[in-house]
Short mmCIF file of C-alpha atoms and ligand atoms in Angstrom, two decimals:
data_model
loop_
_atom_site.label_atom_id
_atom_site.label_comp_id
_atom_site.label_asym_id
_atom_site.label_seq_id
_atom_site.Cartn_x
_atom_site.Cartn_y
_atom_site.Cartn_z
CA UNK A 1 29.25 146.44 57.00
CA UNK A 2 26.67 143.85 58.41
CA UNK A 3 26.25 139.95 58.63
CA UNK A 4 23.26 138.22 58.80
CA UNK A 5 22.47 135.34 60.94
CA UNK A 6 19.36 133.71 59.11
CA UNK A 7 17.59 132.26 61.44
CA UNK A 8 13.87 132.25 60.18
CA UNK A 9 11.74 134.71 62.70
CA UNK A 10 14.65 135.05 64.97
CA UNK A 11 17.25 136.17 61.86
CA UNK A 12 19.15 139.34 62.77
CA UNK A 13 22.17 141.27 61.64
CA UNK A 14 25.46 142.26 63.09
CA UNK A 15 27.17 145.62 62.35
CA UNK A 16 30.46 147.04 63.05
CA UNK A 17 29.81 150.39 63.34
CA UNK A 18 30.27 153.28 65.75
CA UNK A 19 27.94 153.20 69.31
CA UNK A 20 26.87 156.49 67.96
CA UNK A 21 24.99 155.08 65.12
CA UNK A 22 22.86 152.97 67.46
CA UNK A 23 19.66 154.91 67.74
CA UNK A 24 19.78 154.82 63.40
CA UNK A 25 20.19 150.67 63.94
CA UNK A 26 17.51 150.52 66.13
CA UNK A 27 14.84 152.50 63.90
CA UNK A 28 15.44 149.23 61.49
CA UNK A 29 13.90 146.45 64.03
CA UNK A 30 10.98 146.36 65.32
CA UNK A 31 11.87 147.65 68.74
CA UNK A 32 10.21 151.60 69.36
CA UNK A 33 11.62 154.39 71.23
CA UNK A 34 10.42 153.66 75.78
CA UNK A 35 12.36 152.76 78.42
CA UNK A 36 15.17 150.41 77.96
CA UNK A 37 18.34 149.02 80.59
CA UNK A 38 21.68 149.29 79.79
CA UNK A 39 23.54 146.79 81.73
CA UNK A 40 27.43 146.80 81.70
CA UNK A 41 30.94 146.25 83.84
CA UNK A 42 32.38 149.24 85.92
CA UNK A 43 35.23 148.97 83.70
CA UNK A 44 33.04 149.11 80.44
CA UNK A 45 31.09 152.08 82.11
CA UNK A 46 34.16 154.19 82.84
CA UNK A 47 34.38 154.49 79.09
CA UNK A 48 31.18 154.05 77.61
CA UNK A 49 28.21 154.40 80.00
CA UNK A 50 27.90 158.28 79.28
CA UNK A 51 27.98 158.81 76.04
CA UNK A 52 25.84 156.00 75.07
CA UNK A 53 23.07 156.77 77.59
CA UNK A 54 23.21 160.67 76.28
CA UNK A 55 23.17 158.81 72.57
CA UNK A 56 20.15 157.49 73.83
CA UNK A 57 18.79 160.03 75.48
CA UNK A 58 18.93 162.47 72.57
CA UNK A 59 17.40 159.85 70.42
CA UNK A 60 14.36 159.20 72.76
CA UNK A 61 14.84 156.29 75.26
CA UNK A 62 14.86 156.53 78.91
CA UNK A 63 17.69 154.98 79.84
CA UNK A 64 18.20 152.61 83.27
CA UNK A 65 22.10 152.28 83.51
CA UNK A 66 22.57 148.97 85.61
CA UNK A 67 26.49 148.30 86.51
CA UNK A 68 27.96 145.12 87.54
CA UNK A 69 31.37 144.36 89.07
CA UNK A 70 33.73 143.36 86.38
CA UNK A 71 34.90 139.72 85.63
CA UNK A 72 33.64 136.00 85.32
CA UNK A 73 32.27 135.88 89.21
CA UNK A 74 29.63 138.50 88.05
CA UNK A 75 27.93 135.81 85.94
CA UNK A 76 25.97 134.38 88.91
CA UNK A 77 22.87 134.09 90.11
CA UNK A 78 23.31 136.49 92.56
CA UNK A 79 23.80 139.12 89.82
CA UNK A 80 21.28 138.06 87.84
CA UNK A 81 18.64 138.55 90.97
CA UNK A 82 20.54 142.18 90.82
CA UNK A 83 19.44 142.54 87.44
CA UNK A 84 16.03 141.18 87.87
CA UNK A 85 15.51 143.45 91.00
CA UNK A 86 16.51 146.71 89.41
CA UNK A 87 14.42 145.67 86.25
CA UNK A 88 11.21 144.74 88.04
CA UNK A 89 11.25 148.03 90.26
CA UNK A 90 11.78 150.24 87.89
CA UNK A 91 9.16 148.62 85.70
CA UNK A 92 9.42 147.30 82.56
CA UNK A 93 6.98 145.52 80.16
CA UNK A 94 8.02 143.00 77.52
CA UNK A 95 9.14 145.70 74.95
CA UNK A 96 11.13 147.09 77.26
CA UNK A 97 14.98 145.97 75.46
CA UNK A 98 18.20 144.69 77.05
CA UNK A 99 21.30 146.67 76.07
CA UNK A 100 24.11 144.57 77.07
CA UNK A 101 27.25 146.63 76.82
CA UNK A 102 30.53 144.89 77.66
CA UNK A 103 32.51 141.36 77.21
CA UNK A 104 31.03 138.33 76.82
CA UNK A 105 30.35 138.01 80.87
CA UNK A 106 27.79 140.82 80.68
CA UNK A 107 26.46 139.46 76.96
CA UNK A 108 26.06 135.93 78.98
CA UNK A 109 24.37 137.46 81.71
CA UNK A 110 22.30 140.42 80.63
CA UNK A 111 21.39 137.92 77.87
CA UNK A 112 20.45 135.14 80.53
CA UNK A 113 18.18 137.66 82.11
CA UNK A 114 16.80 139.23 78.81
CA UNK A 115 15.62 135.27 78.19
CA UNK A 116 14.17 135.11 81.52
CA UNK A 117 12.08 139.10 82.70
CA UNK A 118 8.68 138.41 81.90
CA UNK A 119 9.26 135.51 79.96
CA UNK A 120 11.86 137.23 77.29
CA UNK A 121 12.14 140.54 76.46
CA UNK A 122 14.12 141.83 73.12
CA UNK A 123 18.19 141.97 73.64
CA UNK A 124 20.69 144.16 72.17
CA UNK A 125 24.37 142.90 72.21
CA UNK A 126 26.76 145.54 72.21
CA UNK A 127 30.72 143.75 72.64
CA UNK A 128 33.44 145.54 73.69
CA UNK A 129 35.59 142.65 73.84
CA UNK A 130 37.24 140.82 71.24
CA UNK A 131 36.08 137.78 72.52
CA UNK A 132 32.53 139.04 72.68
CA UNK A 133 32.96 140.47 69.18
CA UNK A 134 33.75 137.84 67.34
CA UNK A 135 32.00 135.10 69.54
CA UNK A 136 30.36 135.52 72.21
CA UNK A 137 27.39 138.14 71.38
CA UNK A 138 26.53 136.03 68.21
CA UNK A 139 24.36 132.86 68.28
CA UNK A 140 22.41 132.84 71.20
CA UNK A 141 24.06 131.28 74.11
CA UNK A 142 23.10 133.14 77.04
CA UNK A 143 24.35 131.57 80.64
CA UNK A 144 25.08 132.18 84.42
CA UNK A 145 27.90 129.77 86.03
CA UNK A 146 27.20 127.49 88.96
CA UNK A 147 29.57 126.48 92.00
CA UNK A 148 29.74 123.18 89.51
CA UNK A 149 30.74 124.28 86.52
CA UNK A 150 30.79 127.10 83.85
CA UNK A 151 27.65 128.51 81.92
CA UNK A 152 25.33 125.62 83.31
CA UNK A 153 22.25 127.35 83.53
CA UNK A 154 21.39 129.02 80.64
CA UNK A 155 19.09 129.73 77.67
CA UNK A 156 19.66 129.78 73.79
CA UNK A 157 18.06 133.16 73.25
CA UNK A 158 19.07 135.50 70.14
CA UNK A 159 19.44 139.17 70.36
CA UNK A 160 17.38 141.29 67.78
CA UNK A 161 20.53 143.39 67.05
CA UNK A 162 24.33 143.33 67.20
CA UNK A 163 26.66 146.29 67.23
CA UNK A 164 29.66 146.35 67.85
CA UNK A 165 32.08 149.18 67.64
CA UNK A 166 35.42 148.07 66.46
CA UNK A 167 37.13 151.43 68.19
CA UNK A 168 35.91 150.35 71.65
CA UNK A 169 38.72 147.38 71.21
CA UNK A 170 41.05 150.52 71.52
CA UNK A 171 40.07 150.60 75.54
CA UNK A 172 40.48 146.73 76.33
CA UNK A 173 43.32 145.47 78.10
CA UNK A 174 46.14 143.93 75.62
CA UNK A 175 46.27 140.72 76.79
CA UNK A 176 42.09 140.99 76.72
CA UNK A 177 42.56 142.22 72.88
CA UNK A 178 44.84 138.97 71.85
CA UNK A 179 43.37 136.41 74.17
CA UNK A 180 40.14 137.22 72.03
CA UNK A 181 41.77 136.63 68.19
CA UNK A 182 42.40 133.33 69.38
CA UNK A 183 38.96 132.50 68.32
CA UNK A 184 39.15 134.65 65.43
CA UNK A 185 42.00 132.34 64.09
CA UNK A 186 39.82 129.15 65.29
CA UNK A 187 36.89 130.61 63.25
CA UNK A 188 39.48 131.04 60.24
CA UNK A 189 41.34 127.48 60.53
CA UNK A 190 37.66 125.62 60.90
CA UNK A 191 35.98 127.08 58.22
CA UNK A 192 37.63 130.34 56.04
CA UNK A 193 40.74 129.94 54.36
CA UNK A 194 40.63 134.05 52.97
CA UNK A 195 40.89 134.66 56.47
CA UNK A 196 43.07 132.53 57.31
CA UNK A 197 45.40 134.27 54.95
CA UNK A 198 44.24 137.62 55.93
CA UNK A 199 45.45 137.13 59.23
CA UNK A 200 48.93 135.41 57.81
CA UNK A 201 49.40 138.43 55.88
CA UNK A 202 48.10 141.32 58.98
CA UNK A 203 49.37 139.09 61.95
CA UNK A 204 51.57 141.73 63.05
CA UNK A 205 49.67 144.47 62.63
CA UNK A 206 46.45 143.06 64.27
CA UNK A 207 48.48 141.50 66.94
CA UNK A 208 49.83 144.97 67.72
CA UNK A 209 46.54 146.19 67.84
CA UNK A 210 47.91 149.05 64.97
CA UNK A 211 45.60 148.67 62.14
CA UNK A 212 42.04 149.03 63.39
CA UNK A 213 40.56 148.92 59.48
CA UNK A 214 42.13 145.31 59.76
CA UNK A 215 41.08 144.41 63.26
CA UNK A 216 37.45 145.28 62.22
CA UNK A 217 37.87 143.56 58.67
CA UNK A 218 38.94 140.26 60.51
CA UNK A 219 36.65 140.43 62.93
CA UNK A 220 33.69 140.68 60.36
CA UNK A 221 35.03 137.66 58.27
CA UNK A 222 35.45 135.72 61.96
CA UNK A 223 31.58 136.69 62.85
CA UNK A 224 30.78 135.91 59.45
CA UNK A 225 31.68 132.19 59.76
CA UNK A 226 30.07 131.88 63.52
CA UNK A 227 26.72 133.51 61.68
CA UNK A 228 27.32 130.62 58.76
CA UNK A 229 27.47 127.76 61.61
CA UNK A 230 24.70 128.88 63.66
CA UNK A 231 22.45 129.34 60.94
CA UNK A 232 23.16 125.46 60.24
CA UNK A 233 22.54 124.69 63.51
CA UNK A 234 20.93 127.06 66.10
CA UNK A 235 20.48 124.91 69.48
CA UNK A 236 24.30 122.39 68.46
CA UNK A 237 22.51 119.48 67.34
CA UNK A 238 25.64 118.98 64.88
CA UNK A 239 27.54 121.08 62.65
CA UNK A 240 27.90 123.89 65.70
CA UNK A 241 30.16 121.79 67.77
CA UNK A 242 33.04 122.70 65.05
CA UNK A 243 33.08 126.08 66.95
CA UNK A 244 34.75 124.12 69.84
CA UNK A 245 38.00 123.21 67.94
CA UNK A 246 40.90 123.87 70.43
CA UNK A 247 38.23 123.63 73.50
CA UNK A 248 38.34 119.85 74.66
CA UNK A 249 42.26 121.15 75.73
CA UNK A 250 41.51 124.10 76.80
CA UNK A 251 38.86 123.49 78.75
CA UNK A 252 41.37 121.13 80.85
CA UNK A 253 44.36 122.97 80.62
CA UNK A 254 42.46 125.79 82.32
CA UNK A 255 40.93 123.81 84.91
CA UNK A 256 43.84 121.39 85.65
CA UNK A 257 45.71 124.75 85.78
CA UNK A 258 43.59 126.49 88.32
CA UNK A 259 40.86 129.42 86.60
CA UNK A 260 42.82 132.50 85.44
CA UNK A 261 46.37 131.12 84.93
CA UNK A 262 45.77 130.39 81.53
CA UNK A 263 43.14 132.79 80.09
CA UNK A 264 41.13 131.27 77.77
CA UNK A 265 42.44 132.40 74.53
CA UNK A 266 45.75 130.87 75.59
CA UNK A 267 44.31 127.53 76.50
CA UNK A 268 42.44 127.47 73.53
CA UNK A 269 45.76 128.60 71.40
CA UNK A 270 47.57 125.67 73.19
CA UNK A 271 44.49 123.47 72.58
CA UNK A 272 44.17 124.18 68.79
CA UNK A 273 48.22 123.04 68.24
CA UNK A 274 47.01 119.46 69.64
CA UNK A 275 44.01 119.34 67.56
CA UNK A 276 46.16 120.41 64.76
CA UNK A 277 48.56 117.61 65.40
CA UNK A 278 45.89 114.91 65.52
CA UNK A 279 44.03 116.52 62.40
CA UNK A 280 47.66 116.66 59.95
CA UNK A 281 48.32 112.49 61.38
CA UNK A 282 45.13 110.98 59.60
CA UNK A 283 45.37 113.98 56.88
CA UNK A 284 48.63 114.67 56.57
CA UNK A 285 48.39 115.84 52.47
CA UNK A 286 45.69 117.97 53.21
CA UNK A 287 47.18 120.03 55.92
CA UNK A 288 49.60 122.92 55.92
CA UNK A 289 50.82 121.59 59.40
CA UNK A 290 53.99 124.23 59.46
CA UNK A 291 51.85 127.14 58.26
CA UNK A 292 48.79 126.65 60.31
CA UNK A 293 50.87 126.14 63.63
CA UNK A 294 53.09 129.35 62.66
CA UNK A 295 49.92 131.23 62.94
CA UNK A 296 48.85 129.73 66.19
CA UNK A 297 52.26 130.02 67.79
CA UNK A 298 52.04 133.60 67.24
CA UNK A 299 49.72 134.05 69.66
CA UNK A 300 50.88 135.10 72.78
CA UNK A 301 50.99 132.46 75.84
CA UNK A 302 52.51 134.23 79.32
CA UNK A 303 52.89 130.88 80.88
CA UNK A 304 54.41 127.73 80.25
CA UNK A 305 51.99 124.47 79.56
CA UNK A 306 54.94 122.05 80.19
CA UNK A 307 54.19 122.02 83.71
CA UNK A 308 50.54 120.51 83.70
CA UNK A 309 50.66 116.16 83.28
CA UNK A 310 48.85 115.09 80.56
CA UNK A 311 47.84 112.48 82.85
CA UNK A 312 45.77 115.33 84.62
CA UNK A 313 45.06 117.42 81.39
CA UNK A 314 43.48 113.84 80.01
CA UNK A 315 42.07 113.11 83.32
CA UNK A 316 39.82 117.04 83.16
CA UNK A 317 38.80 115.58 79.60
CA UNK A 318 37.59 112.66 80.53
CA UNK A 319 35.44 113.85 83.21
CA UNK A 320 34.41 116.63 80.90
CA UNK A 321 32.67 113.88 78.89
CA UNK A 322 30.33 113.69 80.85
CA UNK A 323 27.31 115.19 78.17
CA UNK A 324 28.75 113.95 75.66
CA UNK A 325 27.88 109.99 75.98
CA UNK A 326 31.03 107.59 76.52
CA UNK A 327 34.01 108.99 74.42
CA UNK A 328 36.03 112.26 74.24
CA UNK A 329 34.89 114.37 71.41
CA UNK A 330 37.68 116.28 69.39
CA UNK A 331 37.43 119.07 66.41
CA UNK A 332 39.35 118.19 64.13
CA UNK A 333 40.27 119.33 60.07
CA UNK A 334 40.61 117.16 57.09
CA UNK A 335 41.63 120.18 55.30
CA UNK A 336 42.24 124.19 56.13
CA UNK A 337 38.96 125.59 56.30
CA UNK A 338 37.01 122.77 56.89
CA UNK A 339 36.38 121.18 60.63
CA UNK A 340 34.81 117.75 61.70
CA UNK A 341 33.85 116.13 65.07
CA UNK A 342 35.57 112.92 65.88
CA UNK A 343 35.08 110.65 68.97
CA UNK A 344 38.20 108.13 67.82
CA UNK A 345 41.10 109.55 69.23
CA UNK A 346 43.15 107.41 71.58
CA UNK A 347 44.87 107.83 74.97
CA UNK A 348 48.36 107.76 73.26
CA UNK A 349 47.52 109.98 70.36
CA UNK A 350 45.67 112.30 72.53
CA UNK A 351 49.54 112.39 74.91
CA UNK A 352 51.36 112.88 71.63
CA UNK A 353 49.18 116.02 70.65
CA UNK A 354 49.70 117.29 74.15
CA UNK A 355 53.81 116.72 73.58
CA UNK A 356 53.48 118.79 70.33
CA UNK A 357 51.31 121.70 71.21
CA UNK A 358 53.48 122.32 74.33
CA UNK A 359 56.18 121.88 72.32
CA UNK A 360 59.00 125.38 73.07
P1 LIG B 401 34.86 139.85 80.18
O1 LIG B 401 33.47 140.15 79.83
O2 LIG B 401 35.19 139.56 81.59
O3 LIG B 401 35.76 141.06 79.66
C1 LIG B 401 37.14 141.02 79.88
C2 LIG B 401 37.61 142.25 80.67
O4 LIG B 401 37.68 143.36 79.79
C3 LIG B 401 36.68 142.67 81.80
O5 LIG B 401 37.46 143.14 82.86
C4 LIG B 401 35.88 143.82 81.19
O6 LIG B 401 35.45 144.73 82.17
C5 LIG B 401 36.91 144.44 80.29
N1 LIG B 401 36.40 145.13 79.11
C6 LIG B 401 35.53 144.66 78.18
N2 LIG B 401 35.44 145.52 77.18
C7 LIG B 401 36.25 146.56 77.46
C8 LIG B 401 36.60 147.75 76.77
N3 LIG B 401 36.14 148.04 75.56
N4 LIG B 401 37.46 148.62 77.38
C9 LIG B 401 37.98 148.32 78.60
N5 LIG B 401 37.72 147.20 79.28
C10 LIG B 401 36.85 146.33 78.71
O7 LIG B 401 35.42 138.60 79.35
P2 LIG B 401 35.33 138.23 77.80
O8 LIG B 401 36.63 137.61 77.48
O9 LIG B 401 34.81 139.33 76.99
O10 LIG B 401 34.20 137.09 77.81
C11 LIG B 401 34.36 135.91 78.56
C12 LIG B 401 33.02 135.31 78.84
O11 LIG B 401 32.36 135.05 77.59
C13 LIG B 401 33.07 133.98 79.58
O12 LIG B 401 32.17 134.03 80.65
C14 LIG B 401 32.64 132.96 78.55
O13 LIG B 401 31.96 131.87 79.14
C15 LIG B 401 31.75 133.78 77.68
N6 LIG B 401 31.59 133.28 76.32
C16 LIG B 401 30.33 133.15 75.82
C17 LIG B 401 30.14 132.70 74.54
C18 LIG B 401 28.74 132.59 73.99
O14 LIG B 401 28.57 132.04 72.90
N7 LIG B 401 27.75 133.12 74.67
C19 LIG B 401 31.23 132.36 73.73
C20 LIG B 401 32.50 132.51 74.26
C21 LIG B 401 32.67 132.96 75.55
#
């Protein structure tokens, strides 16, 4: 099981296999047998750190294990100098790979500094998350945050190789597990209807976490329409913006909310039931309004939206603009499958998507 991102030179695949299998991936690139760093979380390493570096080990490499506090305050420049120090003393030279095992925080910055050591050297992405499995470790986007905002200073820099391991999902936090198909079921609403059904039909069990030849099947066709975007559009000049449906939300609903009330699946779960209520009102005969929103509202949100103004949620959006030229930028569908960007929506539509996707 592989997909292919085909991107010219910097084209590489992404398998769902084992960690074991690794050192067998790794003969197929061009990367050779040295010394390599495995960077991860202190939660990741409780699990994973040994037997991948004796993997390793047995297959060759010399192994630097480099482990970083766990959670979104690691992605900072501070860390990345941690990084950079514990690379440039041990010594490395520009074969030398990047194993970044963990969520999409060590992916953004293991990546960042993979872009960065001596002017880029190769990077492996090896999710453990959800999230990081089916978005984060494919496409490029490496990034530390900044006291002024989320994943400002970054790099687009693609890893030669993606593995990830579909039974290391069985060690991740529930809440981490679901929070992460919500972009699974964005990937399947913007842009692949068979998985959008595949997920109708497995909800429960994938939800439950209880069918792991299902989580890993859904998870491929979610990467595998991520791989299709950013092979249209490497550096979002266009087409990749689709991947944002559900984010102009829930981008505000987490900040109006205060970081880490809503996690981001749930904003984004909230987020995708307004920009399904502004995509069925201009296409109302091409979309399944009832069936697509049953699938969103089955995943889980702990706290209640109703208590955030939209006054303040439109408020976050409108200063979020701020890249973006003059208008607000929305996702939206004109059918199941198939996702647009559209810079027309008004104040009062915008307050009547809010009204439906908080909706009880
Ligand atoms: P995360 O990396 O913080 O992981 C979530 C939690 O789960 C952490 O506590 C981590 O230690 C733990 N964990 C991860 N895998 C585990 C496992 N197998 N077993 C036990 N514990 C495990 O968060 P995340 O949700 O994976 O990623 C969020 C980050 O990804 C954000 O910083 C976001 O900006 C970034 N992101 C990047 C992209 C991109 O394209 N580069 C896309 C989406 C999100």
């Amino acid at each position: 099981m592989a997909v292919h991102v085909d991107l010219g030179e910097r084209s590489y695949d992404v398998h769902f296999r084992s960690l074991d299998t690794l050192p067998a991936l790794l003969e197929d690139t061009d990367l050779r047998t040295g010394r390599c760093l495995l960077v991860t979380d202190e939660n990741v390493a409780a699990h994973y750190r040994t037997p991948l570096t004796t993997t390793l080990e047995q297959a060759g490499w010399t192994v630097k294990p480099v482990v970083l506090p766990a959670g979104e305050a690691t992605k900072s420049a501070e860390h990345l100098h941690t990084l950079y120090d514990e690379a440039l003393s041990w010594g490395i030279d520009r074969q030398t790979p990047v194993f970044a095992l963990g969520g999409g925080v060590v992916g953004d910055l293991a990546g960042f500094a993979a872009a960065t050591l001596l002017r880029g050297v190769p990077l492996v992405q090896l999710p453990t998350s959800t999230l990081a499995q089916v978005d984060a470790s494919v496409g490029g986007k490496t990034a530390i945050n900044h006291e002024t905002g989320k994943n400002l200073i970054g790099a687009f820099y693609q890893p030669r190789l993606v593995c990830a391991d579909p039974a290391t999902l069985d060690t991740l936090p529930i809440d981490e597990y679901t929070g992460g198909l919500a972009e699974a079921v964005k990937h399947a609403i913007i842009g692949d209807v068979d998985l959008f059904e595949f997920l109708e039909e497995h909800r429960t069990s994938v939800l439950a976490r209880k069918d792991r030849d299902a989580i890993a099947s859904a998870i491929e066709q979610a990467v595998q329409v991520k791989a299709d975007v950013v092979s249209a559009d490497e550096r979002e000049e266009g087409r990749r913006a689709i991947l944002n449906f559900g984010h102009t939300f829930g981008h505000a609903i987490e900040k109006v909310a205060g970081y880490g009330t809503f996690s981001h699946g749930e904003a984004v779960a909230i987020g995708m039931r307004a920009g399904l209520y502004l995509s069925h009102r201009r296409h109302p005969d091409t979309i399944p309004r009832d069936r697509i929103d049953s699938l969103l509202r089955a995943l889980p949100v702990e706290e209640d939206p109703s208590s955030l103004s939209f006054d303040s949620i439109y408020a976050a959006m409108d200063s979020d603009k701020k890249n973006q030229g003059d208008t607000i930028r929305f996702v939206l569908l004109d059918r199941l499958g198939h996702a647009y960007v559209s810079s027309d929506v008004s104040e009062s539509e915008a307050r009547q998507a809010w009204r439906f996707a908080i909706a009880a």
